[in-house]
Structure formats: structure tokens, C-alpha cells
mmCIF file with all atom_site columns, C-alpha atoms in Angstrom:
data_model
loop_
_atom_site.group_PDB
_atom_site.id
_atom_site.type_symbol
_atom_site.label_atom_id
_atom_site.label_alt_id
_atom_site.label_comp_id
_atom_site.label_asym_id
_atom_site.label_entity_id
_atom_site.label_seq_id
_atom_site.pdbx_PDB_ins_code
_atom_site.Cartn_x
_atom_site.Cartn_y
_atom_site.Cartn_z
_atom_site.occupancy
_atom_site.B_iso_or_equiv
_atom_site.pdbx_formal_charge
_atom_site.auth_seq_id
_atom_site.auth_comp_id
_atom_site.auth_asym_id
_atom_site.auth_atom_id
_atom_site.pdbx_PDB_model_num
ATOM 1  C CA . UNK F 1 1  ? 0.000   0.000  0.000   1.00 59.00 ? 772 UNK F CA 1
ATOM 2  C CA . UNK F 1 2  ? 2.566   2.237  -0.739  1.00 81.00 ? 773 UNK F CA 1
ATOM 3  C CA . UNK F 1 3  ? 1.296   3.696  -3.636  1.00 89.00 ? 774 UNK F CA 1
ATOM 4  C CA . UNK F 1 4  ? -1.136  5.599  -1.309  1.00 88.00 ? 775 UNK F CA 1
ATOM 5  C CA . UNK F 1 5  ? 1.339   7.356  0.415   1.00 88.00 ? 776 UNK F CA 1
ATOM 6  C CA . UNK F 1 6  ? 4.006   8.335  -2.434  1.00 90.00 ? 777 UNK F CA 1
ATOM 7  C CA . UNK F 1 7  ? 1.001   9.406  -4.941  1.00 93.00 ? 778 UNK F CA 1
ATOM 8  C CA . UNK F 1 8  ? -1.923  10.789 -2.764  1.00 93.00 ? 779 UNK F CA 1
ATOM 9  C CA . UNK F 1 9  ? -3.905  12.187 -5.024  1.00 95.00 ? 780 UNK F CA 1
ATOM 10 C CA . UNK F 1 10 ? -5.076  8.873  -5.673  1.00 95.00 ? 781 UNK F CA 1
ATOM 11 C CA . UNK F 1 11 ? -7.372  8.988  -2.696  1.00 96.00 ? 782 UNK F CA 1
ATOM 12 C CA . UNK F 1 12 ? -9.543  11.858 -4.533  1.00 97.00 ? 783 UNK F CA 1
ATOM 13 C CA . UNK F 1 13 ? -9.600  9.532  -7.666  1.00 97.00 ? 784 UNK F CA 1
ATOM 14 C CA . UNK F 1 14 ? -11.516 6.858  -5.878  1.00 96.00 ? 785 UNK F CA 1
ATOM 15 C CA . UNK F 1 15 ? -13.572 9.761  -3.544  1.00 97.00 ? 786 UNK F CA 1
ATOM 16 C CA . UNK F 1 16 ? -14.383 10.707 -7.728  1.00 97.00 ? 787 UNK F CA 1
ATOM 17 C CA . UNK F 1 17 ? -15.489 7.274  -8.328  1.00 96.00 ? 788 UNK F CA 1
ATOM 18 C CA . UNK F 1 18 ? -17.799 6.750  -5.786  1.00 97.00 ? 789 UNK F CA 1
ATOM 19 C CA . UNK F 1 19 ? -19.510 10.302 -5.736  1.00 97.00 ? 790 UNK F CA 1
ATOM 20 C CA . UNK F 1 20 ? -19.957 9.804  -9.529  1.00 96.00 ? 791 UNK F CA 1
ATOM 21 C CA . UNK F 1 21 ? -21.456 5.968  -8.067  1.00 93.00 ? 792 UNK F CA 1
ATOM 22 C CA . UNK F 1 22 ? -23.675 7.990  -5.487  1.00 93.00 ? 793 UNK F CA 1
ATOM 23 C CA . UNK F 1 23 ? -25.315 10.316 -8.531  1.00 93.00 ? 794 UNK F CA 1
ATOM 24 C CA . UNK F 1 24 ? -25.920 6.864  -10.547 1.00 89.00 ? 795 UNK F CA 1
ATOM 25 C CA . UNK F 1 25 ? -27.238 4.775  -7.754  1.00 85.00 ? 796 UNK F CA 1
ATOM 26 C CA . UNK F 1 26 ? -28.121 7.648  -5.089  1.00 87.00 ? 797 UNK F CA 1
ATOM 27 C CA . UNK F 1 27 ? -26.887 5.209  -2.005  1.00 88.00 ? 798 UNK F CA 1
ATOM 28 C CA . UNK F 1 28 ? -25.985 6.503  1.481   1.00 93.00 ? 799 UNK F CA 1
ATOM 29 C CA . UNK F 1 29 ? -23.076 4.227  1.400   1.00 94.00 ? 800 UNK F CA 1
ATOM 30 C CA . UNK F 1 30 ? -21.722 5.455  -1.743  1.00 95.00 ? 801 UNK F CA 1
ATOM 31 C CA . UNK F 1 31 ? -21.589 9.088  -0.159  1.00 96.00 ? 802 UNK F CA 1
ATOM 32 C CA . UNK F 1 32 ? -19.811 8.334  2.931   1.00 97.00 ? 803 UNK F CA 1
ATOM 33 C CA . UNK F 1 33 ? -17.452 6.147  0.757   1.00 97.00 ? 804 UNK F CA 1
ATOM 34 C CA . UNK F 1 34 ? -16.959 9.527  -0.901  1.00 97.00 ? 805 UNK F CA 1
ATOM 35 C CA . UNK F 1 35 ? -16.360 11.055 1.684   1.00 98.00 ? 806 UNK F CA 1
ATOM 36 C CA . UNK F 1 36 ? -14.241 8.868  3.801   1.00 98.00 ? 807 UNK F CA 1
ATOM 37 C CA . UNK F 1 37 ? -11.486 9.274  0.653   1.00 98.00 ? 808 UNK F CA 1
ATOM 38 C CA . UNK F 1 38 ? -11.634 12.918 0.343   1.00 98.00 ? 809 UNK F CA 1
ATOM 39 C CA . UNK F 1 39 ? -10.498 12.950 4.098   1.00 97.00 ? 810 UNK F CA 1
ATOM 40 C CA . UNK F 1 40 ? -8.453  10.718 3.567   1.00 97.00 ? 811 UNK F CA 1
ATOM 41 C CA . UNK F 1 41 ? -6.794  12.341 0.756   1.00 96.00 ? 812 UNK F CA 1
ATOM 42 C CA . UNK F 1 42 ? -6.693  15.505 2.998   1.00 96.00 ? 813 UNK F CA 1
ATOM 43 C CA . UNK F 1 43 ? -5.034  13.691 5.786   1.00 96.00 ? 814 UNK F CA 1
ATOM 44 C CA . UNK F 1 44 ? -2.668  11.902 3.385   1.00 94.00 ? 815 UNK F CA 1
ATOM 45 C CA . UNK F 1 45 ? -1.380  15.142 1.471   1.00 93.00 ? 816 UNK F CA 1
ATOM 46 C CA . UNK F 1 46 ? -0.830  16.808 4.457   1.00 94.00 ? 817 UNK F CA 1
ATOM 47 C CA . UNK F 1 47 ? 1.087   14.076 5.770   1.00 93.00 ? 818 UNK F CA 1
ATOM 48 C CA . UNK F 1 48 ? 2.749   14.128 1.724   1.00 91.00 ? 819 UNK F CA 1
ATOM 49 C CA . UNK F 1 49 ? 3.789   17.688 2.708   1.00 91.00 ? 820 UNK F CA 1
ATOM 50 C CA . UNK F 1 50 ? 5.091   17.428 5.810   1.00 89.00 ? 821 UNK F CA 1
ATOM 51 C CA . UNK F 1 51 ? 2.685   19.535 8.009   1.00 90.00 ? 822 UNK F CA 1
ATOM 52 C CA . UNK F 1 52 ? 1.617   17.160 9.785   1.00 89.00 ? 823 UNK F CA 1
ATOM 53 C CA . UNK F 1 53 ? 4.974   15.232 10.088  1.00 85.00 ? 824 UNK F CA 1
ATOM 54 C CA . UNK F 1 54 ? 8.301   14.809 9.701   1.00 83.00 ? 825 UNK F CA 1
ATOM 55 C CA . UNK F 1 55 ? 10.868  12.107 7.863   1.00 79.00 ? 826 UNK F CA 1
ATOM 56 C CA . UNK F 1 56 ? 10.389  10.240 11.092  1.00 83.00 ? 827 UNK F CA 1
ATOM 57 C CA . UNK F 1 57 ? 6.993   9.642  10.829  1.00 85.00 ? 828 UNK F CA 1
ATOM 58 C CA . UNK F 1 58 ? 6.220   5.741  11.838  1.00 88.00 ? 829 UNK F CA 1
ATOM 59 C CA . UNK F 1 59 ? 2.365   4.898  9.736   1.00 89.00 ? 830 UNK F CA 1
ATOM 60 C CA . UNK F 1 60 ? 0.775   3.325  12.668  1.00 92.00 ? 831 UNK F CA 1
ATOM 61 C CA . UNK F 1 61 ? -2.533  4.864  11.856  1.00 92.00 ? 832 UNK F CA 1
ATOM 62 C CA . UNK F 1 62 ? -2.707  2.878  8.776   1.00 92.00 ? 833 UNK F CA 1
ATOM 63 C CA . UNK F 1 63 ? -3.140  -0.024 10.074  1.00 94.00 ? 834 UNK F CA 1
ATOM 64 C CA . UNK F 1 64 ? -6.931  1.099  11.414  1.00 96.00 ? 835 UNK F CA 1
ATOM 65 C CA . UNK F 1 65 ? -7.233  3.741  8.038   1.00 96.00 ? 836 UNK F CA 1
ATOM 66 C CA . UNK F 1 66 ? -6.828  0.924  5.622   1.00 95.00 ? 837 UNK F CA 1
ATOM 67 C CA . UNK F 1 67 ? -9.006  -1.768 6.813   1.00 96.00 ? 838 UNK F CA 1
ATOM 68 C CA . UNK F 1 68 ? -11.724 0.894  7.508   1.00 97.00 ? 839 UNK F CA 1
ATOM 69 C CA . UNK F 1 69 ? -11.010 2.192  3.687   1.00 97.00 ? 840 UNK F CA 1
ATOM 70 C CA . UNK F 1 70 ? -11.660 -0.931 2.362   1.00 96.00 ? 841 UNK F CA 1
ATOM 71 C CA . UNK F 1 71 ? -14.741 -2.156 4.495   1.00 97.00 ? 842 UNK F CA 1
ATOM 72 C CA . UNK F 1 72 ? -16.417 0.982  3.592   1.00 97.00 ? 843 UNK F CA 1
ATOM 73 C CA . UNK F 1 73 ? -15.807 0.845  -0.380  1.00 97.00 ? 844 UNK F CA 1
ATOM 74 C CA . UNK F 1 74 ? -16.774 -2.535 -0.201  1.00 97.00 ? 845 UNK F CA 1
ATOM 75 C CA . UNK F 1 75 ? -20.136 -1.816 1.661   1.00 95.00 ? 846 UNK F CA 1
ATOM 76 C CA . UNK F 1 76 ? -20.513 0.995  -1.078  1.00 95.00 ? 847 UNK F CA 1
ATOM 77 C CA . UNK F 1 77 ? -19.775 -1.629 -3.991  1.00 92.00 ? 848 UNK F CA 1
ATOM 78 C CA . UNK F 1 78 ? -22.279 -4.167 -2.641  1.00 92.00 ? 849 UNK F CA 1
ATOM 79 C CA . UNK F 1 79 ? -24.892 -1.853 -1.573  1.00 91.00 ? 850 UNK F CA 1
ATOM 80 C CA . UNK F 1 80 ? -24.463 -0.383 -5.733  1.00 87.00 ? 851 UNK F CA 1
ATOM 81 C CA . UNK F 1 81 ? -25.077 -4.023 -6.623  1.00 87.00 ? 852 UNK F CA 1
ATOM 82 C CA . UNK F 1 82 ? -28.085 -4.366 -4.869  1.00 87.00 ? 853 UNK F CA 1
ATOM 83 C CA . UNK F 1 83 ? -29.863 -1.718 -6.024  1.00 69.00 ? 854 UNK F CA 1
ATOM 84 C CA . UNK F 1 84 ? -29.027 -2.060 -9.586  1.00 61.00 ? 855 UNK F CA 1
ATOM 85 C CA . UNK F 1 85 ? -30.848 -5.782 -8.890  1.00 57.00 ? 856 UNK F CA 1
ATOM 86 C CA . UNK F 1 86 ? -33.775 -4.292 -8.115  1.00 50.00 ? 857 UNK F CA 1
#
């Protein structure tokens, strides 16, 4: 997962992705997915510029961020499913 944290602006291209989801398929899980990137991305860039830390800076937060990332955008991706079933 280290291609999160040398090119952040990746985290906006998947909050992209699921707001464009959430005006397809207008989900509540599909917005907070949305949302829980662009934070991320906010958190993540100012980590990428160093306001928030230094060269020393040991990633122990993303070992909750990560796991939370990916239950979310998977609760987003099955909830889409769903409702394009019915």
C-alpha cells in the first residue's frame, strides 16, 4: 500500500469514483465512501507535505485507516449491486 502514500492524489480519484457511483445509484453508502477518501486524501497530502509530520513519521494509523477504507468501499460496492438488482 505504498502507492497511497508516495502518490496521494489517488485517494480523490476513488472519492471521484464513488460520488460519480452515489449520482448513478443515489446510495448513502456510496456518499460516505466519498467522503471517507476525500479525508483521507486531505489527511494523506498533508502528511505528503510534511505539516503534519516529519521524515520520522512511523504509519501506525494505517493499520486502522486501511481496513476501515476498504470495508467501507466494499459496503458501497455491494450496496451499488443491490440496487441495480432491483
Amino acid at each position: 500500500m505504498d502507492l497511497l502514500i508516495r502518490f496521494p492524489w489517488i485517494a480523490f480519484v476513488a472519492a471521484l469514483l464513488f460520488f460519480v457511483l452515489w449520482r448513478l445509484h443515489p446510495k448513502r453508502s456510496s456518499m460516505v465512501a466519498a467522503l471517507a477518501w476525500l479525508i483521507y486524501g486531505i489527511y494523506e497530502f498533508t502528511i505528503f507535505f510534511r505539516l503534519t509530520c516529519d521524515d520520522t513519521c512511523i504509519r501506525v494509523d494505517l493499520l486502522v485507516l486501511y481496513p476501515l477504507l476498504l470495508l467501507i468501499s466494499l459496503w458501497a460496492f455491494i450496496a451499488a449491486l443491490c440496487f441495480r438488482k432491483s
